[in-house]
Amino acid sequence: MRAQIGSKVIESAERMQGLPAQFFAKLVAKANAQAAKGRDVINLGQGNPDQPTPPHIVAKLQEAAANPLYHRYPPFSGYPFLKEAVAKRYLEDYGVDVDPAAEVAILFGGKTGLIEISQCLLNPGDYCLVPDPGYPDYWSGVSLAGGRMSFMPLLRHNGFLPDYKAIDPAIAEQAKLMFINYPNNPTGAVASSEFYERTVEFAKEHGIVVASDFAYGGIGYGGQRPVSFLQTPGAKEVGLEFYTLSKSYNMAGWRVGFAIGNPQIIAMINLIQDHYYCSLFGGIQEAAAEALNGPQDCVRELNELYERRREALFQALDEIGWKAARPGGSFFCWLPVPEGYTSEQFADLVLAEADVVVAPGAGFGTHGEGYVRLGLLTSEARLQEAVRRIGKLGLFTAPLVRDMLSGTEHTT
Ligand code: PLP
Protein backbone atom coordinates (compact mmCIF):
# COMPACT_ATOMS: atom_id res chain seq x y z
CA MET A 1 0.00 0.00 0.00
CA ARG A 2 1.15 3.54 -0.62
CA ALA A 3 -0.08 7.12 -0.31
CA GLN A 4 0.74 10.05 -2.60
CA ILE A 5 1.64 13.04 -0.39
CA GLY A 6 2.51 16.10 -2.50
CA SER A 7 5.20 14.94 -4.89
CA LYS A 8 6.26 12.08 -2.67
CA VAL A 9 5.01 8.49 -2.63
CA ILE A 10 4.95 7.13 0.90
CA GLU A 11 5.13 3.34 1.11
CA SER A 12 3.42 1.64 4.02
CA ALA A 13 5.78 0.28 6.67
CA GLU A 14 7.26 -3.18 6.17
CA ARG A 15 5.13 -4.54 9.03
CA MET A 16 2.03 -3.60 7.02
CA GLN A 17 3.38 -5.25 3.90
CA GLY A 18 3.91 -8.52 5.77
CA LEU A 19 0.24 -8.80 6.82
CA PRO A 20 -1.35 -11.96 5.41
CA ALA A 21 -3.82 -11.55 2.56
CA GLN A 22 -7.44 -11.46 3.73
CA PHE A 23 -8.55 -14.68 2.08
CA PHE A 24 -12.14 -14.25 3.24
CA ALA A 25 -12.50 -10.74 1.81
CA LYS A 26 -12.45 -12.50 -1.57
CA LEU A 27 -15.20 -14.84 -0.41
CA VAL A 28 -17.40 -11.93 0.66
CA ALA A 29 -16.84 -10.19 -2.70
CA LYS A 30 -17.83 -13.34 -4.62
CA ALA A 31 -20.96 -13.82 -2.48
CA ASN A 32 -21.96 -10.17 -2.91
CA ALA A 33 -21.47 -10.39 -6.69
CA GLN A 34 -23.78 -13.42 -6.80
CA ALA A 35 -26.42 -11.68 -4.64
CA ALA A 36 -26.17 -8.57 -6.86
CA LYS A 37 -27.39 -10.75 -9.74
CA GLY A 38 -30.63 -11.10 -7.77
CA ARG A 39 -29.89 -14.68 -6.62
CA ASP A 40 -31.13 -16.01 -3.30
CA VAL A 41 -27.71 -16.64 -1.74
CA ILE A 42 -27.46 -18.73 1.46
CA ASN A 43 -24.29 -17.66 3.22
CA LEU A 44 -22.84 -20.41 5.39
CA GLY A 45 -19.29 -19.17 4.92
CA GLN A 46 -18.93 -16.67 7.71
CA GLY A 47 -18.85 -16.80 11.48
CA ASN A 48 -21.14 -13.93 12.42
CA PRO A 49 -23.75 -14.99 15.05
CA ASP A 50 -27.25 -14.36 13.67
CA GLN A 51 -29.20 -14.07 16.94
CA PRO A 52 -29.69 -10.80 18.85
CA THR A 53 -28.04 -10.05 22.18
CA PRO A 54 -30.34 -11.15 25.09
CA PRO A 55 -32.67 -8.28 26.09
CA HIS A 56 -31.48 -7.97 29.71
CA ILE A 57 -27.97 -7.19 28.45
CA VAL A 58 -29.24 -4.62 25.94
CA ALA A 59 -31.39 -3.02 28.69
CA LYS A 60 -28.33 -2.70 30.93
CA LEU A 61 -26.45 -0.79 28.23
CA GLN A 62 -29.43 1.49 27.64
CA GLU A 63 -29.56 2.33 31.35
CA ALA A 64 -25.78 2.62 31.69
CA ALA A 65 -25.47 4.93 28.68
CA ALA A 66 -27.16 7.65 30.77
CA ASN A 67 -24.66 7.38 33.62
CA PRO A 68 -22.42 10.50 33.51
CA LEU A 69 -19.58 8.51 35.09
CA TYR A 70 -19.26 6.62 31.84
CA HIS A 71 -19.10 9.77 29.77
CA ARG A 72 -15.68 10.41 31.23
CA TYR A 73 -12.52 8.40 30.45
CA PRO A 74 -12.78 4.93 31.93
CA PRO A 75 -9.92 3.71 34.14
CA PHE A 76 -6.94 2.26 32.27
CA SER A 77 -7.34 -1.52 31.98
CA GLY A 78 -11.06 -1.40 32.75
CA TYR A 79 -13.47 -1.26 35.68
CA PRO A 80 -12.83 -3.68 38.57
CA PHE A 81 -16.51 -4.75 38.54
CA LEU A 82 -16.08 -6.35 35.11
CA LYS A 83 -12.94 -8.22 36.16
CA GLU A 84 -14.81 -9.44 39.24
CA ALA A 85 -17.67 -10.68 37.03
CA VAL A 86 -15.13 -12.56 34.88
CA ALA A 87 -13.63 -14.21 37.95
CA LYS A 88 -17.06 -15.16 39.28
CA ARG A 89 -18.10 -16.77 35.96
CA TYR A 90 -14.86 -18.77 35.72
CA LEU A 91 -15.30 -19.99 39.28
CA GLU A 92 -18.92 -21.00 38.70
CA ASP A 93 -18.47 -22.55 35.26
CA TYR A 94 -15.02 -24.12 35.55
CA GLY A 95 -14.12 -24.11 39.25
CA VAL A 96 -11.09 -21.96 38.38
CA ASP A 97 -9.93 -19.46 40.99
CA VAL A 98 -8.88 -16.16 39.44
CA ASP A 99 -7.54 -12.99 41.07
CA PRO A 100 -9.60 -10.33 39.28
CA ALA A 101 -7.08 -7.54 39.87
CA ALA A 102 -3.97 -9.36 38.68
CA GLU A 103 -5.11 -12.19 36.45
CA VAL A 104 -7.74 -10.60 34.17
CA ALA A 105 -7.29 -8.18 31.25
CA ILE A 106 -10.31 -6.62 29.53
CA LEU A 107 -10.10 -6.70 25.72
CA PHE A 108 -11.77 -5.02 22.75
CA GLY A 109 -13.00 -8.45 21.65
CA GLY A 110 -10.86 -11.56 21.64
CA LYS A 111 -9.31 -10.67 18.27
CA THR A 112 -7.46 -7.68 19.75
CA GLY A 113 -5.92 -9.72 22.56
CA LEU A 114 -4.88 -12.50 20.20
CA ILE A 115 -2.95 -9.96 18.16
CA GLU A 116 -1.52 -8.10 21.17
CA ILE A 117 -0.09 -11.25 22.76
CA SER A 118 2.34 -11.71 19.86
CA GLN A 119 3.39 -8.09 20.12
CA CYS A 120 3.92 -8.51 23.85
CA LEU A 121 6.12 -11.59 23.55
CA LEU A 122 7.76 -11.93 20.15
CA ASN A 123 10.85 -10.16 18.89
CA PRO A 124 11.56 -10.22 15.17
CA GLY A 125 12.57 -13.76 14.21
CA ASP A 126 11.10 -15.44 17.32
CA TYR A 127 9.07 -18.59 16.72
CA CYS A 128 5.40 -19.07 17.47
CA LEU A 129 3.61 -22.42 17.11
CA VAL A 130 0.35 -21.99 15.23
CA PRO A 131 -2.38 -24.53 14.43
CA ASP A 132 -2.98 -25.41 10.77
CA PRO A 133 -5.82 -25.11 9.93
CA GLY A 134 -6.46 -22.21 12.27
CA TYR A 135 -7.96 -18.80 12.85
CA PRO A 136 -6.07 -16.44 10.52
CA ASP A 137 -5.73 -13.64 13.09
CA TYR A 138 -2.97 -15.59 14.83
CA TRP A 139 -0.93 -15.11 11.67
CA SER A 140 -1.66 -11.37 11.64
CA GLY A 141 -0.37 -10.89 15.19
CA VAL A 142 2.80 -12.89 14.58
CA SER A 143 3.40 -11.03 11.33
CA LEU A 144 2.97 -7.58 12.95
CA ALA A 145 5.49 -8.60 15.60
CA GLY A 146 7.95 -9.79 12.92
CA GLY A 147 7.84 -13.31 14.37
CA ARG A 148 8.10 -16.62 12.54
CA MET A 149 5.38 -19.25 12.49
CA SER A 150 5.87 -22.96 12.76
CA PHE A 151 2.65 -24.75 11.93
CA MET A 152 1.18 -27.58 13.95
CA PRO A 153 -0.95 -29.71 11.59
CA LEU A 154 -4.42 -30.55 12.89
CA LEU A 155 -5.30 -33.89 11.31
CA ARG A 156 -8.49 -35.89 11.40
CA HIS A 157 -6.82 -39.06 12.71
CA ASN A 158 -5.57 -37.05 15.73
CA GLY A 159 -9.01 -35.59 16.44
CA PHE A 160 -7.72 -32.28 15.00
CA LEU A 161 -5.38 -31.86 17.99
CA PRO A 162 -1.70 -31.00 17.51
CA ASP A 163 0.75 -33.87 17.98
CA TYR A 164 3.44 -32.41 20.23
CA LYS A 165 5.72 -35.39 19.59
CA ALA A 166 5.82 -34.47 15.90
CA ILE A 167 7.20 -30.96 16.60
CA ASP A 168 10.89 -30.57 15.86
CA PRO A 169 12.49 -30.20 19.34
CA ALA A 170 14.86 -27.52 17.96
CA ILE A 171 11.86 -25.39 16.94
CA ALA A 172 10.07 -26.11 20.22
CA GLU A 173 13.13 -24.87 22.11
CA GLN A 174 13.16 -21.62 20.14
CA ALA A 175 9.40 -21.03 20.35
CA LYS A 176 8.17 -18.45 22.85
CA LEU A 177 4.44 -18.65 22.20
CA MET A 178 1.86 -21.14 20.93
CA PHE A 179 -1.81 -20.87 20.07
CA ILE A 180 -4.36 -23.58 20.71
CA ASN A 181 -8.09 -23.20 20.08
CA TYR A 182 -10.81 -25.56 21.33
CA PRO A 183 -13.67 -25.79 20.57
CA ASN A 184 -11.90 -25.29 17.29
CA ASN A 185 -12.44 -22.92 14.44
CA PRO A 186 -12.64 -24.26 11.74
CA THR A 187 -12.88 -28.00 12.56
CA GLY A 188 -15.44 -27.94 15.42
CA ALA A 189 -13.18 -30.33 17.39
CA VAL A 190 -13.12 -30.19 21.19
CA ALA A 191 -10.22 -30.87 23.53
CA SER A 192 -10.07 -33.23 26.50
CA SER A 193 -8.46 -32.62 29.90
CA GLU A 194 -5.75 -35.11 28.89
CA PHE A 195 -4.86 -33.01 25.85
CA TYR A 196 -4.54 -29.92 28.05
CA GLU A 197 -2.36 -31.87 30.49
CA ARG A 198 -0.06 -32.80 27.59
CA THR A 199 -0.07 -29.14 26.57
CA VAL A 200 1.03 -27.93 30.03
CA GLU A 201 3.77 -30.58 30.09
CA PHE A 202 5.02 -29.61 26.61
CA ALA A 203 4.94 -25.89 27.47
CA LYS A 204 6.87 -26.43 30.71
CA GLU A 205 9.44 -28.66 29.03
CA HIS A 206 10.24 -26.10 26.34
CA GLY A 207 9.39 -22.83 28.12
CA ILE A 208 6.55 -21.77 25.83
CA VAL A 209 3.66 -19.44 26.68
CA VAL A 210 0.31 -21.06 25.84
CA ALA A 211 -2.43 -18.83 24.43
CA SER A 212 -5.65 -20.83 24.65
CA ASP A 213 -8.26 -19.25 22.43
CA PHE A 214 -11.54 -20.22 24.10
CA ALA A 215 -13.77 -18.09 21.87
CA TYR A 216 -16.23 -20.99 21.50
CA GLY A 217 -16.02 -22.07 25.13
CA GLY A 218 -19.74 -21.41 25.55
CA ILE A 219 -20.80 -23.72 22.71
CA GLY A 220 -20.74 -27.48 23.27
CA TYR A 221 -23.13 -30.27 22.25
CA GLY A 222 -24.88 -33.13 24.01
CA GLY A 223 -25.01 -31.12 27.23
CA GLN A 224 -21.18 -31.14 27.40
CA ARG A 225 -19.61 -27.87 28.53
CA PRO A 226 -16.25 -27.55 26.73
CA VAL A 227 -13.26 -27.91 29.07
CA SER A 228 -11.24 -24.77 29.80
CA PHE A 229 -7.45 -24.94 29.51
CA LEU A 230 -7.28 -23.18 32.89
CA GLN A 231 -8.92 -26.19 34.57
CA THR A 232 -5.65 -28.07 34.05
CA PRO A 233 -3.22 -28.10 36.98
CA GLY A 234 -0.30 -25.78 36.16
CA ALA A 235 -2.09 -24.05 33.25
CA LYS A 236 -2.02 -20.60 34.83
CA GLU A 237 1.75 -20.87 35.26
CA VAL A 238 2.35 -21.42 31.55
CA GLY A 239 -0.25 -19.31 29.86
CA LEU A 240 -3.57 -17.66 29.55
CA GLU A 241 -6.97 -18.08 28.06
CA PHE A 242 -8.79 -15.67 25.74
CA TYR A 243 -12.57 -15.53 26.00
CA THR A 244 -15.07 -13.40 24.17
CA LEU A 245 -18.68 -12.42 24.78
CA SER A 246 -19.21 -12.40 20.99
CA LYS A 247 -20.33 -16.01 20.69
CA SER A 248 -21.74 -17.13 24.06
CA TYR A 249 -23.93 -14.02 24.40
CA ASN A 250 -24.37 -12.97 20.76
CA MET A 251 -22.38 -9.80 21.38
CA ALA A 252 -20.06 -9.83 18.35
CA GLY A 253 -20.81 -6.19 17.54
CA TRP A 254 -20.10 -4.99 21.09
CA ARG A 255 -16.40 -5.88 20.94
CA VAL A 256 -15.78 -7.18 24.41
CA GLY A 257 -13.65 -10.06 25.62
CA PHE A 258 -11.04 -10.83 28.21
CA ALA A 259 -7.81 -12.71 28.89
CA ILE A 260 -7.24 -14.66 32.10
CA GLY A 261 -4.12 -16.32 33.38
CA ASN A 262 -0.47 -15.81 34.24
CA PRO A 263 -0.32 -12.42 36.02
CA GLN A 264 3.02 -11.43 34.48
CA ILE A 265 1.64 -11.87 30.98
CA ILE A 266 -1.64 -10.20 31.90
CA ALA A 267 0.47 -7.22 33.06
CA MET A 268 2.12 -7.11 29.61
CA ILE A 269 -1.28 -7.06 27.88
CA ASN A 270 -2.49 -4.31 30.20
CA LEU A 271 0.66 -2.31 29.52
CA ILE A 272 0.40 -2.48 25.74
CA GLN A 273 -3.31 -1.60 26.02
CA ASP A 274 -2.49 1.44 28.20
CA HIS A 275 -0.65 2.75 25.14
CA TYR A 276 -3.29 1.86 22.57
CA TYR A 277 -6.52 2.62 24.44
CA CYS A 278 -7.94 3.64 27.73
CA SER A 279 -10.40 0.77 27.94
CA LEU A 280 -13.91 0.23 26.63
CA PHE A 281 -16.90 2.53 27.09
CA GLY A 282 -18.12 2.06 30.70
CA GLY A 283 -21.66 1.24 29.56
CA ILE A 284 -20.36 -1.70 27.53
CA GLN A 285 -18.34 -2.88 30.51
CA GLU A 286 -21.43 -2.73 32.70
CA ALA A 287 -23.51 -4.63 30.14
CA ALA A 288 -20.72 -7.23 29.80
CA ALA A 289 -20.74 -7.67 33.60
CA GLU A 290 -24.51 -8.12 33.41
CA ALA A 291 -24.01 -10.87 30.79
CA LEU A 292 -21.54 -12.69 33.04
CA ASN A 293 -23.31 -12.16 36.38
CA GLY A 294 -26.89 -12.41 35.13
CA PRO A 295 -28.99 -15.49 34.34
CA GLN A 296 -27.19 -17.97 32.08
CA ASP A 297 -30.36 -19.46 30.53
CA CYS A 298 -29.59 -17.51 27.35
CA VAL A 299 -26.36 -19.48 26.89
CA ARG A 300 -28.17 -22.79 27.41
CA GLU A 301 -30.93 -21.79 24.98
CA LEU A 302 -28.35 -20.75 22.38
CA ASN A 303 -26.65 -24.14 22.72
CA GLU A 304 -30.01 -25.84 22.18
CA LEU A 305 -30.64 -23.73 19.08
CA TYR A 306 -27.26 -24.64 17.56
CA GLU A 307 -27.81 -28.29 18.44
CA ARG A 308 -31.16 -28.33 16.60
CA ARG A 309 -29.50 -26.68 13.62
CA ARG A 310 -26.61 -29.13 13.72
CA GLU A 311 -29.05 -32.06 13.66
CA ALA A 312 -31.09 -30.55 10.81
CA LEU A 313 -27.92 -29.98 8.78
CA PHE A 314 -26.47 -33.44 9.37
CA GLN A 315 -29.77 -35.13 8.58
CA ALA A 316 -29.84 -33.27 5.27
CA LEU A 317 -26.17 -34.12 4.60
CA ASP A 318 -26.92 -37.76 5.25
CA GLU A 319 -29.81 -37.69 2.80
CA ILE A 320 -27.56 -36.51 -0.03
CA GLY A 321 -24.72 -38.87 0.97
CA TRP A 322 -22.29 -36.20 2.20
CA LYS A 323 -20.49 -38.04 4.96
CA ALA A 324 -18.89 -36.04 7.77
CA ALA A 325 -18.47 -36.06 11.54
CA ARG A 326 -20.57 -33.75 13.69
CA PRO A 327 -18.70 -30.97 15.53
CA GLY A 328 -18.33 -31.43 19.30
CA GLY A 329 -18.35 -27.67 19.89
CA SER A 330 -18.42 -24.25 18.18
CA PHE A 331 -20.99 -23.43 15.49
CA PHE A 332 -18.80 -24.71 12.65
CA CYS A 333 -19.06 -27.91 10.63
CA TRP A 334 -15.96 -29.19 8.80
CA LEU A 335 -16.92 -31.19 5.74
CA PRO A 336 -14.68 -33.05 3.28
CA VAL A 337 -14.98 -31.90 -0.34
CA PRO A 338 -15.74 -34.50 -3.00
CA GLU A 339 -12.81 -36.05 -4.83
CA GLY A 340 -11.47 -34.13 -7.80
CA TYR A 341 -12.02 -30.65 -6.32
CA THR A 342 -9.83 -28.34 -4.30
CA SER A 343 -11.69 -26.61 -1.47
CA GLU A 344 -11.74 -23.36 -3.44
CA GLN A 345 -12.97 -25.01 -6.66
CA PHE A 346 -15.74 -26.72 -4.70
CA ALA A 347 -16.70 -23.48 -2.91
CA ASP A 348 -16.79 -21.66 -6.27
CA LEU A 349 -18.93 -24.39 -7.78
CA VAL A 350 -21.55 -24.44 -5.03
CA LEU A 351 -21.72 -20.64 -5.11
CA ALA A 352 -22.16 -20.51 -8.89
CA GLU A 353 -24.52 -23.49 -9.22
CA ALA A 354 -26.34 -23.66 -5.88
CA ASP A 355 -26.08 -20.07 -4.59
CA VAL A 356 -24.57 -21.37 -1.35
CA VAL A 357 -21.50 -19.80 0.26
CA VAL A 358 -19.12 -22.13 2.08
CA ALA A 359 -15.64 -21.23 3.34
CA PRO A 360 -12.84 -23.10 1.54
CA GLY A 361 -10.61 -24.90 4.04
CA ALA A 362 -7.44 -23.70 2.29
CA GLY A 363 -8.14 -20.23 3.70
CA PHE A 364 -7.34 -21.59 7.17
CA GLY A 365 -3.99 -23.10 6.21
CA THR A 366 -2.38 -25.82 4.11
CA HIS A 367 -3.99 -28.60 6.14
CA GLY A 368 -7.40 -27.05 5.63
CA GLU A 369 -7.25 -28.17 2.01
CA GLY A 370 -9.78 -30.91 1.24
CA TYR A 371 -12.45 -29.40 3.51
CA VAL A 372 -15.01 -26.63 3.59
CA ARG A 373 -16.41 -24.91 6.68
CA LEU A 374 -20.13 -24.32 7.13
CA GLY A 375 -21.56 -22.18 9.94
CA LEU A 376 -24.79 -23.03 11.76
CA LEU A 377 -25.79 -19.39 11.62
CA THR A 378 -29.08 -19.50 9.80
CA SER A 379 -32.40 -21.27 10.35
CA GLU A 380 -32.85 -25.03 10.12
CA ALA A 381 -34.96 -24.57 6.97
CA ARG A 382 -32.24 -22.52 5.23
CA LEU A 383 -29.53 -25.01 6.24
CA GLN A 384 -31.61 -27.85 4.78
CA GLU A 385 -32.37 -25.84 1.65
CA ALA A 386 -28.63 -25.17 1.15
CA VAL A 387 -27.84 -28.90 1.37
CA ARG A 388 -30.75 -29.81 -0.90
CA ARG A 389 -29.41 -27.41 -3.55
CA ILE A 390 -25.89 -28.85 -3.23
CA GLY A 391 -27.36 -32.36 -3.45
CA LYS A 392 -28.90 -31.48 -6.83
CA LEU A 393 -25.40 -31.00 -8.27
CA GLY A 394 -25.04 -34.80 -8.12
CA LEU A 395 -21.59 -34.77 -6.51
CA PHE A 396 -22.52 -37.14 -3.72
CA THR A 397 -24.31 -40.47 -3.81
CA ALA A 398 -27.42 -40.60 -1.66
CA PRO A 399 -27.50 -43.66 0.66
CA LEU A 400 -30.50 -45.27 -1.10
CA VAL A 401 -28.89 -45.00 -4.55
CA ARG A 402 -25.53 -46.07 -3.17
CA ASP A 403 -27.07 -49.17 -1.61
CA MET A 404 -28.93 -50.03 -4.80
CA LEU A 405 -25.74 -49.67 -6.82
CA SER A 406 -23.82 -51.89 -4.43
CA GLY A 407 -26.70 -54.35 -4.11
CA THR A 408 -27.07 -53.75 -0.35
CA GLU A 409 -30.55 -53.70 1.09
CA HIS A 410 -31.58 -50.39 2.59
CA THR A 411 -33.29 -51.10 5.88
CA THR A 412 -33.87 -47.71 7.51
N1 PLP B 1 -10.99 -16.74 18.02
C1 PLP B 1 -11.65 -17.42 17.10
C2 PLP B 1 -11.25 -18.82 16.82
C3 PLP B 1 -12.69 -16.82 16.39
O1 PLP B 1 -13.34 -17.52 15.45
C4 PLP B 1 -13.01 -15.48 16.67
C5 PLP B 1 -14.07 -14.80 15.92
O2 PLP B 1 -14.58 -15.20 14.94
C6 PLP B 1 -12.30 -14.82 17.65
C7 PLP B 1 -11.29 -15.48 18.30
C8 PLP B 1 -12.50 -13.38 18.01
O3 PLP B 1 -13.75 -13.01 18.33
P1 PLP B 1 -14.03 -11.55 18.86
O4 PLP B 1 -12.97 -10.65 18.36
O5 PLP B 1 -15.37 -11.21 18.35
O6 PLP B 1 -13.99 -11.65 20.34
Short mmCIF file of C-alpha atoms and ligand atoms in Angstrom, two decimals, residues 109-111 114 135 138 181 185 213 215-216 244 246-247 252 255 332, ligand 1:
data_model
loop_
_atom_site.label_atom_id
_atom_site.label_comp_id
_atom_site.label_asym_id
_atom_site.label_seq_id
_atom_site.Cartn_x
_atom_site.Cartn_y
_atom_site.Cartn_z
CA GLY A 109 -13.00 -8.45 21.65
CA GLY A 110 -10.86 -11.56 21.64
CA LYS A 111 -9.31 -10.67 18.27
CA LEU A 114 -4.88 -12.50 20.20
CA TYR A 135 -7.96 -18.80 12.85
CA TYR A 138 -2.97 -15.59 14.83
CA ASN A 181 -8.09 -23.20 20.08
CA ASN A 185 -12.44 -22.92 14.44
CA ASP A 213 -8.26 -19.25 22.43
CA ALA A 215 -13.77 -18.09 21.87
CA TYR A 216 -16.23 -20.99 21.50
CA THR A 244 -15.07 -13.40 24.17
CA SER A 246 -19.21 -12.40 20.99
CA LYS A 247 -20.33 -16.01 20.69
CA ALA A 252 -20.06 -9.83 18.35
CA ARG A 255 -16.40 -5.88 20.94
CA PHE A 332 -18.80 -24.71 12.65
N1 PLP B 1 -10.99 -16.74 18.02
C1 PLP B 1 -11.65 -17.42 17.10
C2 PLP B 1 -11.25 -18.82 16.82
C3 PLP B 1 -12.69 -16.82 16.39
O1 PLP B 1 -13.34 -17.52 15.45
C4 PLP B 1 -13.01 -15.48 16.67
C5 PLP B 1 -14.07 -14.80 15.92
O2 PLP B 1 -14.58 -15.20 14.94
C6 PLP B 1 -12.30 -14.82 17.65
C7 PLP B 1 -11.29 -15.48 18.30
C8 PLP B 1 -12.50 -13.38 18.01
O3 PLP B 1 -13.75 -13.01 18.33
P1 PLP B 1 -14.03 -11.55 18.86
O4 PLP B 1 -12.97 -10.65 18.36
O5 PLP B 1 -15.37 -11.21 18.35
O6 PLP B 1 -13.99 -11.65 20.34
#
